[in-house]
Amino acid sequence: MFFRPKFRTSQRYTRRGFRLRGNTLIILFGFFMVGLFLHYKGRTEPVVAFWNDVRSLLGIGRSTHERTGTNPYKAPEPTTDEASDDRSSGTDSAESEASDSQSGSSESTGTATRSSEQRTSGKLFDFEKQVDFILPSGHDDDELVRHDGYTLRYDTDLKNPLWVAYPLLAYEITGDADRDTERFVPDPAVDGGTALPSDYTKSGYDRGHQAPAGDFKFSQQLTRQSFFMSNISPQAPQFNRGIWKSLEEQVRAWAFRDGGLYVVTGPVLRKGLPTIGRANEVAVPDSFYKVILYCRKGASPDIRMIGFLLKNEPSDESLKAFVVPVSSIEQATGLDFFDKMPDDLERRLKMQSRSQMVSQWFD
């Protein structure tokens, strides 16, 4: 006997509203990431920084290093009775200045890699490829500390960085990172301990950034790390907010114009300096320096170096007045900058006169 199979009566389903089918969300996300990658011209670092900031906002996927690097010292700093680092407007003006500059003209191993892969020229001199090329030599007994955005050597006796070194790339000085949400905190990476924010209370000195927060606006995490006390030195308020701020803005403008620079900066330290501090004796430097290097390899190679040495006091002078041979800064600090360069090139760059450096960088 033949039985006709029974079929279930078909039912009609209706869909209300808009719904994405299958893998549409995944595809859209993929297109978004590709677009983001293309927006940054194939450079991976800003894409990674964007993803890290998204993770930070969502509170997911943070590493142990990130948790231990920020949470233990999150107590608010004193705000009512100490000389503050009131410079939030400086980053905005620096970004505007950098944009004007662009329109006017068309360490870690990780840090070295960041510099190497992101240079606008796409080519490096052999000496740039060496590990820790950017780090000065000298005072090697002091503690070496590596962070994501910069590397430093810290004097735990004087509670100051000897130097802070980092590559500064054009895209890093623009972004939405907010320095006003951050607080100065001790650096958990320094075994010997850093100064405390309270050491500056009623001292009459600002907590002066060496690697400024404005150099890391593309990432909130790197901005946060710039507030570690290992990156801070006592600076006279009108110096910090005046000529030193102007120099930081000028360096950012050059980085925007040229695509990228190497920066080494810090205080000039010596025994017998006056000190401030409640829990620690923090040496107050007489002066501060910056050494800037630009390298471009290609059909028309270009290597430029310039040094600045400034007294820790207010000044109405032009920045050009503080340009000095880099060899003079080496004599004052006992450091050797960019010593992995060929000797003849290193000697020539470090012995240049003020007029030569001013014409190369300012004109």
mmCIF file with all atom_site columns, C-alpha atoms in Angstrom, residues 116 119 121-130 133 262 293-298 300-304 341-342 345:
data_model
loop_
_atom_site.group_PDB
_atom_site.id
_atom_site.type_symbol
_atom_site.label_atom_id
_atom_site.label_alt_id
_atom_site.label_comp_id
_atom_site.label_asym_id
_atom_site.label_entity_id
_atom_site.label_seq_id
_atom_site.pdbx_PDB_ins_code
_atom_site.Cartn_x
_atom_site.Cartn_y
_atom_site.Cartn_z
_atom_site.occupancy
_atom_site.B_iso_or_equiv
_atom_site.pdbx_formal_charge
_atom_site.auth_seq_id
_atom_site.auth_comp_id
_atom_site.auth_asym_id
_atom_site.auth_atom_id
_atom_site.pdbx_PDB_model_num
ATOM 1  C CA . SER A 1 116 ? 61.745 52.150 12.625 1.00 0.00 ? 116 SER A CA 1
ATOM 2  C CA . ARG A 1 119 ? 59.182 56.742 9.685  1.00 0.00 ? 119 ARG A CA 1
ATOM 3  C CA . SER A 1 121 ? 60.622 57.988 4.600  1.00 0.00 ? 121 SER A CA 1
ATOM 4  C CA . GLY A 1 122 ? 60.275 54.230 5.067  1.00 0.00 ? 122 GLY A CA 1
ATOM 5  C CA . LYS A 1 123 ? 64.062 53.857 5.079  1.00 0.00 ? 123 LYS A CA 1
ATOM 6  C CA . LEU A 1 124 ? 66.580 53.901 7.896  1.00 0.00 ? 124 LEU A CA 1
ATOM 7  C CA . PHE A 1 125 ? 70.289 54.450 8.167  1.00 0.00 ? 125 PHE A CA 1
ATOM 8  C CA . ASP A 1 126 ? 72.140 51.418 9.493  1.00 0.00 ? 126 ASP A CA 1
ATOM 9  C CA . PHE A 1 127 ? 72.875 53.106 12.812 1.00 0.00 ? 127 PHE A CA 1
ATOM 10 C CA . GLU A 1 128 ? 69.134 53.718 13.344 1.00 0.00 ? 128 GLU A CA 1
ATOM 11 C CA . LYS A 1 129 ? 68.471 49.982 13.159 1.00 0.00 ? 129 LYS A CA 1
ATOM 12 C CA . GLN A 1 130 ? 70.636 49.194 16.175 1.00 0.00 ? 130 GLN A CA 1
ATOM 13 C CA . PHE A 1 133 ? 70.128 53.495 19.233 1.00 0.00 ? 133 PHE A CA 1
ATOM 14 C CA . TYR A 1 262 ? 64.310 61.496 18.033 1.00 0.00 ? 262 TYR A CA 1
ATOM 15 C CA . LEU A 1 293 ? 67.836 64.425 15.907 1.00 0.00 ? 293 LEU A CA 1
ATOM 16 C CA . TYR A 1 294 ? 66.217 64.130 12.478 1.00 0.00 ? 294 TYR A CA 1
ATOM 17 C CA . CYS A 1 295 ? 67.205 61.416 9.996  1.00 0.00 ? 295 CYS A CA 1
ATOM 18 C CA . ARG A 1 296 ? 65.939 60.824 6.483  1.00 0.00 ? 296 ARG A CA 1
ATOM 19 C CA . LYS A 1 297 ? 67.486 58.285 4.168  1.00 0.00 ? 297 LYS A CA 1
ATOM 20 C CA . GLY A 1 298 ? 66.670 58.423 0.485  1.00 0.00 ? 298 GLY A CA 1
ATOM 21 C CA . SER A 1 300 ? 68.421 63.254 -0.756 1.00 0.00 ? 300 SER A CA 1
ATOM 22 C CA . PRO A 1 301 ? 69.642 62.081 2.680  1.00 0.00 ? 301 PRO A CA 1
ATOM 23 C CA . ASP A 1 302 ? 69.228 64.552 5.510  1.00 0.00 ? 302 ASP A CA 1
ATOM 24 C CA . ILE A 1 303 ? 70.580 64.353 9.065  1.00 0.00 ? 303 ILE A CA 1
ATOM 25 C CA . ARG A 1 304 ? 70.166 67.249 11.472 1.00 0.00 ? 304 ARG A CA 1
ATOM 26 C CA . MET A 1 341 ? 76.473 56.908 14.781 1.00 0.00 ? 341 MET A CA 1
ATOM 27 C CA . PRO A 1 342 ? 79.681 56.755 12.725 1.00 0.00 ? 342 PRO A CA 1
ATOM 28 C CA . LEU A 1 345 ? 79.246 62.061 11.481 1.00 0.00 ? 345 LEU A CA 1
#
